[in-house]
Every structure is written in C-alpha cells, then in structure tokens.
PDB file of C-alpha atoms in Angstrom:
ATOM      1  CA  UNK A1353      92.945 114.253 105.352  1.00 90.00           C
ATOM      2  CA  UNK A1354      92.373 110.488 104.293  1.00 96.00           C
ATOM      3  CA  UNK A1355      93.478 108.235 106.489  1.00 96.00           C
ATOM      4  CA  UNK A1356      94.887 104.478 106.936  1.00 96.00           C
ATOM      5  CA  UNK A1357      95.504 101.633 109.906  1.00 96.00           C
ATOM      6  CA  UNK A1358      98.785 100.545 110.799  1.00 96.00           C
ATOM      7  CA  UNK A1359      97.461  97.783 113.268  1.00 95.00           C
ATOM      8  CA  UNK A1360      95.521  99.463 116.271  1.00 96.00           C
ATOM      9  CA  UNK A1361      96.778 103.073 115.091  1.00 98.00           C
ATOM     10  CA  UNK A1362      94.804 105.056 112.774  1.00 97.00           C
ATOM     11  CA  UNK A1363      97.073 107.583 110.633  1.00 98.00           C
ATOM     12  CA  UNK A1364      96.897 110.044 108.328  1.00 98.00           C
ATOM     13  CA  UNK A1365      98.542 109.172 104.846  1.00 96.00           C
ATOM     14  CA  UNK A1366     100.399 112.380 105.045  1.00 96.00           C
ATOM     15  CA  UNK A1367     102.991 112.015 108.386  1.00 97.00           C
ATOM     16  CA  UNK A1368     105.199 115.303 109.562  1.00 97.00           C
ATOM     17  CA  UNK A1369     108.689 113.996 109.940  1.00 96.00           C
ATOM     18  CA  UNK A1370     110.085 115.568 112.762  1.00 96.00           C
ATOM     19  CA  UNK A1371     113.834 115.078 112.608  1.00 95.00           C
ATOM     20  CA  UNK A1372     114.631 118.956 112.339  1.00 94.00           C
ATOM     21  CA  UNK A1373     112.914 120.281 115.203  1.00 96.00           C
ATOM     22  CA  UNK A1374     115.759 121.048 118.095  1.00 94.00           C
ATOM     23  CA  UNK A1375     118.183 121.495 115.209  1.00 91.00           C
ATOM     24  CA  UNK A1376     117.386 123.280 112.275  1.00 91.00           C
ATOM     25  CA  UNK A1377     114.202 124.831 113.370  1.00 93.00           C
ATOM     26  CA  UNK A1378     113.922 126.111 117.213  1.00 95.00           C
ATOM     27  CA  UNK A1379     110.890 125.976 119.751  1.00 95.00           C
ATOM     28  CA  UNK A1380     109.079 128.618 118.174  1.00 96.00           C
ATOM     29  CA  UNK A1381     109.517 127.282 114.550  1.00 97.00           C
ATOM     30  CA  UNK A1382     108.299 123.929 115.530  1.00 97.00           C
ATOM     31  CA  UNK A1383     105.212 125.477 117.403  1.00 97.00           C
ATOM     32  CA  UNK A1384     104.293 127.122 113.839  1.00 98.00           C
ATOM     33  CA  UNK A1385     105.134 123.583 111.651  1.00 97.00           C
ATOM     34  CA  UNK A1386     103.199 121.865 114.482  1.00 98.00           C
ATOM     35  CA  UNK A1387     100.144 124.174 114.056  1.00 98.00           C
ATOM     36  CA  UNK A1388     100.309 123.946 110.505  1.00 98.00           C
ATOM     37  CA  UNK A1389     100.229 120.728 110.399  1.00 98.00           C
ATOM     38  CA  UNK A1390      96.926 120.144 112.620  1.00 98.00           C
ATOM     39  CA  UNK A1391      95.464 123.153 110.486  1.00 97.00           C
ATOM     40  CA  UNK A1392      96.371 120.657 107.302  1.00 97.00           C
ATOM     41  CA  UNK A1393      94.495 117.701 108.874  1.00 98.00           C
ATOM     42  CA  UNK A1394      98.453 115.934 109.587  1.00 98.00           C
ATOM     43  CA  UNK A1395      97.863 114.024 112.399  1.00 98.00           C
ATOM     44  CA  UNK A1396     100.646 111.301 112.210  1.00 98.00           C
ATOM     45  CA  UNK A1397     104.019 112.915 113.807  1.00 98.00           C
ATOM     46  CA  UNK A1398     107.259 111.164 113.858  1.00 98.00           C
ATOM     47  CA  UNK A1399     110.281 111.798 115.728  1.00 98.00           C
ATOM     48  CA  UNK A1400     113.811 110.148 117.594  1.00 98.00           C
ATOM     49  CA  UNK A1401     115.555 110.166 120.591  1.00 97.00           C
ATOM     50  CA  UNK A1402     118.660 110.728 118.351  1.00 97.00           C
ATOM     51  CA  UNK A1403     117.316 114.450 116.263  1.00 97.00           C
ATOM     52  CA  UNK A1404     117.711 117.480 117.465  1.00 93.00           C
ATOM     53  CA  UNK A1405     120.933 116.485 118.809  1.00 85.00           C
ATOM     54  CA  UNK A1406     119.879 113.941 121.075  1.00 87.00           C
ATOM     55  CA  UNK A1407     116.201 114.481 122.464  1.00 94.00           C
ATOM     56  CA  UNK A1408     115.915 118.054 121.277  1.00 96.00           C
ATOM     57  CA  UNK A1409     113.087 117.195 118.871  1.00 98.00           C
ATOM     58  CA  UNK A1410     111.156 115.119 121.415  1.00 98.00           C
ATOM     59  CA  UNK A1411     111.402 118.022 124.273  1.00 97.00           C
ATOM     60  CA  UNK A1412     110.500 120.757 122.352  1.00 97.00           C
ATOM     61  CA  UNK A1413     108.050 118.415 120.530  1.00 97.00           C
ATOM     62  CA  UNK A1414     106.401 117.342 124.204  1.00 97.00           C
ATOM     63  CA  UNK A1415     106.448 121.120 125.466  1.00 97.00           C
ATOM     64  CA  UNK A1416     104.944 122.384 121.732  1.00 97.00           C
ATOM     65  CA  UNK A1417     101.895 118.943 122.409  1.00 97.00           C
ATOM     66  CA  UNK A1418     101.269 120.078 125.722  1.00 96.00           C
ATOM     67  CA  UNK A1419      97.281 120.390 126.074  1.00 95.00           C
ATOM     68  CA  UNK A1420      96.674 118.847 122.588  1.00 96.00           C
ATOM     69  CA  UNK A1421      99.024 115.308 122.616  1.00 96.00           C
ATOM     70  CA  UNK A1422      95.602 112.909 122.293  1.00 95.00           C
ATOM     71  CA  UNK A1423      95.140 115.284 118.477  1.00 96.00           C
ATOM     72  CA  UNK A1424      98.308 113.486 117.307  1.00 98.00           C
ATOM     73  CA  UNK A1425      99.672 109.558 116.542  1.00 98.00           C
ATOM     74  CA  UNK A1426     102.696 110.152 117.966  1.00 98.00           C
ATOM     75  CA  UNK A1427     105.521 107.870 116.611  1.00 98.00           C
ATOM     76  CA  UNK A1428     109.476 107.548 117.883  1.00 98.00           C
ATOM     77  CA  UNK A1429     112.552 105.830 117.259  1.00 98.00           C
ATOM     78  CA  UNK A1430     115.280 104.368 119.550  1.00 98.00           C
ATOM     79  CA  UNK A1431     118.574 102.839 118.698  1.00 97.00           C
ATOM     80  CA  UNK A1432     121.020 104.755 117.373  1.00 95.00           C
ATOM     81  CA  UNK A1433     124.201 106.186 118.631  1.00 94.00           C
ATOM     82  CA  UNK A1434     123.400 108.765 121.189  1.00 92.00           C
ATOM     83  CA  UNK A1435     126.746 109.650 122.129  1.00 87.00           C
ATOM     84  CA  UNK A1436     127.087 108.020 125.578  1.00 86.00           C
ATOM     85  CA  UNK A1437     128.731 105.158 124.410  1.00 86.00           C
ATOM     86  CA  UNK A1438     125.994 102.618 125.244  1.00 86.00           C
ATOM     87  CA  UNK A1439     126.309  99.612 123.017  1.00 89.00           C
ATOM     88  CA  UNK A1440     123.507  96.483 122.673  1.00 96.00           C
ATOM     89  CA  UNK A1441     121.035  99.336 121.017  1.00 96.00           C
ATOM     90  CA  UNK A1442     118.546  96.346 121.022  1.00 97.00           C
ATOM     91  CA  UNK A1443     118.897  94.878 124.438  1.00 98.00           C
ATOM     92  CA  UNK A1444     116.391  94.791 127.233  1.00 98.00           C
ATOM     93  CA  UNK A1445     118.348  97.106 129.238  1.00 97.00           C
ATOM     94  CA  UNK A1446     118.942  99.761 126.596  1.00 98.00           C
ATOM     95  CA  UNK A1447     115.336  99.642 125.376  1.00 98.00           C
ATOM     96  CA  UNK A1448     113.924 100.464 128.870  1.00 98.00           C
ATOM     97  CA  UNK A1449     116.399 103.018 129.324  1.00 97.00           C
ATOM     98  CA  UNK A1450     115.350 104.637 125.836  1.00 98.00           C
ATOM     99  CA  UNK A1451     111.844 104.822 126.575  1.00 98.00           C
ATOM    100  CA  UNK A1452     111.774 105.925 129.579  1.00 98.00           C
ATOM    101  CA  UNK A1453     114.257 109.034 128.668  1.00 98.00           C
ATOM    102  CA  UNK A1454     111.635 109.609 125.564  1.00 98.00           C
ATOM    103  CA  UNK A1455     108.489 109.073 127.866  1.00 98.00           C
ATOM    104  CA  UNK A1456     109.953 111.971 129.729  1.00 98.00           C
ATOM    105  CA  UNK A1457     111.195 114.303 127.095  1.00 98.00           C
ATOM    106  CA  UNK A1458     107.866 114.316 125.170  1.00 98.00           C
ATOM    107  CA  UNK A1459     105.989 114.809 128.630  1.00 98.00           C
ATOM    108  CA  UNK A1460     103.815 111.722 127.616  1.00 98.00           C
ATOM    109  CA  UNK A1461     102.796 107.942 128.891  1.00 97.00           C
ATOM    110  CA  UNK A1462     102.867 106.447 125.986  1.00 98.00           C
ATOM    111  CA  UNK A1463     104.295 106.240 122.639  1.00 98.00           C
ATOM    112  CA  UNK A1464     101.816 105.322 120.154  1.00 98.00           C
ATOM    113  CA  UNK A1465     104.403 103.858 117.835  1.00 98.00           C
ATOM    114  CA  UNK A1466     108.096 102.879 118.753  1.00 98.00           C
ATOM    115  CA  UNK A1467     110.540 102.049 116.159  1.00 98.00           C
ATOM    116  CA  UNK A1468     114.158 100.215 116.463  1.00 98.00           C
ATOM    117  CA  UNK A1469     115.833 102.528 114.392  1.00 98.00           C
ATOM    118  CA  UNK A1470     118.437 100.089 112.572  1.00 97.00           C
ATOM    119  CA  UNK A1471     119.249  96.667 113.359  1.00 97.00           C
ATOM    120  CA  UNK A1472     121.450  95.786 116.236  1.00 97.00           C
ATOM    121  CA  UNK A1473     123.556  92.842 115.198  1.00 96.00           C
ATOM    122  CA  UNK A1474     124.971  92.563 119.076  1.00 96.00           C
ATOM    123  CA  UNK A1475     121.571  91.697 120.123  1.00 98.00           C
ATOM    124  CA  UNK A1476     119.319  88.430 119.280  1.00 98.00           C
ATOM    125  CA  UNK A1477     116.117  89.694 117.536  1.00 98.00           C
ATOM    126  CA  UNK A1478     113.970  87.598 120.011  1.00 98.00           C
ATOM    127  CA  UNK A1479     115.259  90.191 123.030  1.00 98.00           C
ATOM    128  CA  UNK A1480     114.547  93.455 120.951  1.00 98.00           C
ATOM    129  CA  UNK A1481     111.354  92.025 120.158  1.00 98.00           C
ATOM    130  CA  UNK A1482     110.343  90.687 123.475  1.00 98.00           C
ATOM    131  CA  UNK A1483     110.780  93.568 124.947  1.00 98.00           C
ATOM    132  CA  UNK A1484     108.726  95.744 122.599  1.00 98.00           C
ATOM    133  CA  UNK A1485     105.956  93.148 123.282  1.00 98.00           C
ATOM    134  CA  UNK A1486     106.722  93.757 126.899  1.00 98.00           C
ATOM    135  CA  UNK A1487     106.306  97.414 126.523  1.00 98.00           C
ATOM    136  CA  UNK A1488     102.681  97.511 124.465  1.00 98.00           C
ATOM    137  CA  UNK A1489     101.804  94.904 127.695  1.00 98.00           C
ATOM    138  CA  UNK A1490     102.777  97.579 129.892  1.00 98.00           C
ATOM    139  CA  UNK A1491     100.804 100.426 127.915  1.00 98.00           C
ATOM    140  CA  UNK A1492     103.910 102.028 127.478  1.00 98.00           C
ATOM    141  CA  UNK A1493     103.942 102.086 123.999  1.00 98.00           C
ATOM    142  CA  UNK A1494     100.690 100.783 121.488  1.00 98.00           C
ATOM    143  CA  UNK A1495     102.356  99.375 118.958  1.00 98.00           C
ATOM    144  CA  UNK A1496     105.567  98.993 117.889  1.00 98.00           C
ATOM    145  CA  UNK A1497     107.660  99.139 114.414  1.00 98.00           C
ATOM    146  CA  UNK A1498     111.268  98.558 112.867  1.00 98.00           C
ATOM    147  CA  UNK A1499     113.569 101.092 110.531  1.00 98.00           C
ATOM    148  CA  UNK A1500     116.367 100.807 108.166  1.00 98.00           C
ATOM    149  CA  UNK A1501     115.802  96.520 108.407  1.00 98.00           C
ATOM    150  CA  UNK A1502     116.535  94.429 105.610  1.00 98.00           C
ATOM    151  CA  UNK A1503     113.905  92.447 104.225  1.00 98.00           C
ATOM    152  CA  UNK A1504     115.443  88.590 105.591  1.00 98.00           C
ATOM    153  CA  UNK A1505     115.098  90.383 108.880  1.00 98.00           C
ATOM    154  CA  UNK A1506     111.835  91.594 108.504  1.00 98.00           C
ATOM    155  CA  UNK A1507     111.086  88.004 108.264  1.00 98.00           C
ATOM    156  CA  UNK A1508     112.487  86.867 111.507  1.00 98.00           C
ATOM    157  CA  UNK A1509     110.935  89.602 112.975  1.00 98.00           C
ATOM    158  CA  UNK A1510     107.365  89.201 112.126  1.00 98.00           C
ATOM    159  CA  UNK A1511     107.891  85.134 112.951  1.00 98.00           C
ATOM    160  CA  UNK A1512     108.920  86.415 116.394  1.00 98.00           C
ATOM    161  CA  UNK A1513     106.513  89.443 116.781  1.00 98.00           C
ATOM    162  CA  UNK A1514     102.313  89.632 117.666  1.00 97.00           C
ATOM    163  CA  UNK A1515     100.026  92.005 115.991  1.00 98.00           C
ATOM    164  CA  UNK A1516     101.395  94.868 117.990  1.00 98.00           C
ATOM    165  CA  UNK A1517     104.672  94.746 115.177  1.00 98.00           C
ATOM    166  CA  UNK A1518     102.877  97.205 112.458  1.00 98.00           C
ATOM    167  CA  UNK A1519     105.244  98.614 110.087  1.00 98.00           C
ATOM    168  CA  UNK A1520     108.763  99.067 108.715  1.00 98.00           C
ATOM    169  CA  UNK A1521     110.424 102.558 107.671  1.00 98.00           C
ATOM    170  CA  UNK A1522     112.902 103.110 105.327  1.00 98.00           C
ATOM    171  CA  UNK A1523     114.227 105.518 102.470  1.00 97.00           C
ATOM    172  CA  UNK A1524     111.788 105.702  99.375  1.00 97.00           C
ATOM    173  CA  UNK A1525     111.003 108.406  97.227  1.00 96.00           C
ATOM    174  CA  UNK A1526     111.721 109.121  93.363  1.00 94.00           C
ATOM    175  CA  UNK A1527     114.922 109.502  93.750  1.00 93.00           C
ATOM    176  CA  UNK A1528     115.632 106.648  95.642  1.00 95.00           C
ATOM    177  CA  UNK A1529     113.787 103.629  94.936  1.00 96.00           C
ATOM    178  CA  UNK A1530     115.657 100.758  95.737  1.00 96.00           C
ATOM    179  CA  UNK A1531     112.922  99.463  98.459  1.00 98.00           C
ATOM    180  CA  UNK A1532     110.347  98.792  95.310  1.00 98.00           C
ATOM    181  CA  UNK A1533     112.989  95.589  94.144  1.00 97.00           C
ATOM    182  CA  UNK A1534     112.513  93.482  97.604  1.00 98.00           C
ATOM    183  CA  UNK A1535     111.507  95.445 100.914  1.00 98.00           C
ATOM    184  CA  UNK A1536     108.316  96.867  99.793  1.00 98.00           C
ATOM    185  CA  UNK A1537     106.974  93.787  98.296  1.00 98.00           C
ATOM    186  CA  UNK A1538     108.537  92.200 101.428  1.00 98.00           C
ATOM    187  CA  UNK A1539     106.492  94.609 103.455  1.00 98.00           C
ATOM    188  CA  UNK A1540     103.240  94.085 101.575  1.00 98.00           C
ATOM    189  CA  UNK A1541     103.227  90.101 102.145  1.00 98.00           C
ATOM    190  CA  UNK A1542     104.014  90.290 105.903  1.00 98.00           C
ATOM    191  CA  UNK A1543     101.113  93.215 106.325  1.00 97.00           C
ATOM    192  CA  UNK A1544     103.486  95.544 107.721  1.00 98.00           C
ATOM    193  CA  UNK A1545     102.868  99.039 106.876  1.00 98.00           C
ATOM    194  CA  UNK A1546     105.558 100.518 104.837  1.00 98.00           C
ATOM    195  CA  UNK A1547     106.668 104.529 106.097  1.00 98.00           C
ATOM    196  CA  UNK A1548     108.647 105.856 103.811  1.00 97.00           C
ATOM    197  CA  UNK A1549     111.411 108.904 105.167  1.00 96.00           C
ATOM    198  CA  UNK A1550     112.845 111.700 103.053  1.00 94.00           C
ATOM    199  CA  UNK A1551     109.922 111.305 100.450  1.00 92.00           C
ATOM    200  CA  UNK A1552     110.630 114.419  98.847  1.00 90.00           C
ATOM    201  CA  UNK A1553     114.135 114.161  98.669  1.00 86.00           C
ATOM    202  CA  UNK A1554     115.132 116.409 101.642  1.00 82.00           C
ATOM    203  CA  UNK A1555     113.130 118.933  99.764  1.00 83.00           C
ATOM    204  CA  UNK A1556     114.717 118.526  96.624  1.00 87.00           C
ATOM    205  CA  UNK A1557     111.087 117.326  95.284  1.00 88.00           C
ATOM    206  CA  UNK A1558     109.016 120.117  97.089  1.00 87.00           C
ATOM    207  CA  UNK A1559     109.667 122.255  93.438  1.00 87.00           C
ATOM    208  CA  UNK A1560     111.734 124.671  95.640  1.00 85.00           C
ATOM    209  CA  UNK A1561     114.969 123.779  93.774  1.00 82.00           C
ATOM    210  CA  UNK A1562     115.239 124.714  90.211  1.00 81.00           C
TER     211      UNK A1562
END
C-alpha cells in the first residue's frame, strides 16, 4: 500500500474511517473490518470520541488494537456534542478532558493524530491551538489536525500553530466537491494535508447501488 507524510506521521493513502464501529457494526464486525484492513496493507485508522454513540468506536476500537496498536496511525477527533452538555468544545479544559476519556477508551498513550472536529466559535483559536501544542509536548498526542474548518480559519490556524498542525479533514468526493473551489487549494499552500471523509459517498460510489 503506497504511502504519504502528514508531518512526522507516515500514512497509507488509503485510511479506514471508523465512524460505524460501536453503531452499525458490533465488536466482532469491527475485529473482521480491522483485520481486513491490515490484510489490505490500510494502516491509517480514524475514529471520534463522538461515533459509536459516544466512545463506542474508540473502546471497541482499543479492545479490537490490543497487542497490535504500534501496526496502525491511529487518528481521533474531539469536539463535538457529546451529550453532557459541556460547552467551550475548544477550551483548555474541555480538550484535556477529551483526551484523556479517548486515551482511556482506546487503551493507548498516545494519539498519533488529534483533530478539533469543527470550529468552536466560543473559544479563541490561540487556546485550542495552544493546547494541542501542549499535548504533542506532553507526548500525548504526535501531531495534531483540524475538521470541518473554513479556509480563513485555516489561516489563523497555521499562523498560530508549529509543525505539529498537519492536516485538515473535510467532505470531498464526486459527489460533493465544493472543497476543490477554495479549501483544497487553501490546504495545498499552507502544506496541510487534506483527508477527505465520506469519499465514496457513504457507499453510494462503492458500485453497490445500482
């Protein structure tokens, strides 16, 4: 499987989107995707607190890694609504809470990459990035990324952010190609990686649906 560098992280082109595991597909489906995957040469996983109804994916994820977690980039996502009411999904506070919940759940020490999963307009950019700096510091996480971000922010980010902020994930696929007009191109002159989610359309491009 060919590969490619986002920053210290080397990852294979082809990632396994985790977001149904703990949901649609139970511990022993995952265990078979999971094993599929490695058998493929898909290295590059990526999960959320928030799938699987809030930390399924990463605890059946960390029990299904157990013995082979160093085979895998392992990539999360913090931010979003997790049903406790907790607001400030960019603070300090929240972001240490997050991490240490998903350090737990995937039975790990580090996340390889951590992504704010949308923008938190409650919270100054120079705290959610701070802290993420904080965090690769610590070793808690190695590098760290954003999601769902529009391209102006992208900018304030990177001014903000050391070589540690790697990449930016968003919708993209044939069906929906609005990031081509500004965020790719965006992406491409900051030297962010660009990870594109639902690239086959939920499995409307996987030539399953006639």
């Amino acid at each position: 499987m060919r590969t490619t560098q986002l920053g210290p992280l080397e990852v294979t082109v082809v990632g396994l989107g985790c977001n149904n595991f703990g949901g649609r597909v139970d511990g022993a489906g995952t265990r078979a995707v999971v094993d599929a995957a490695l058998d493929a040469g898909v290295t590059f996983f990526d999960t959320a607190d928030i799938y699987g109804r809030q930390g399924g994916s990463e605890t059946i994820l960390g029990n299904v890694l157990q013995g082979r977690r160093d085979q895998v980039v392992l990539a999360s996502k913090f931010g979003k609504p997790m049903g406790d009411g907790a607001e400030r999904r960019g603070s300090a506070k929240y972001i240490r809470h997050a991490i240490a919940a998903s350090l737990e759940r995937l039975q790990t020490d580090r996340i390889d990459l951590y992504q704010h999963h949308e923008e938190d307009p409650d919270t100054p950019l120079a705290e959610t990035i701070g802290t993420l700096e904080e965090l690769v510091a610590e070793g808690k996480i190695l590098a760290y990324g954003t999601s769902n971000y529009a391209p102006a922010t992208l900018e304030s980010a990177k001014k903000l952010a050391g070589p540690a902020y790697v990449s930016e994930q968003s919708e993209y696929s044939w069906l929906e190609r609005g990031a081509e007009a500004e965020l790719m191109p965006t992406c491409e002159r900051l030297g962010l990686g660009f990870i594109p989610y639902f690239p086959l359309g939920s499995g409307l491009l996987t030539g399953k649906v006639r």
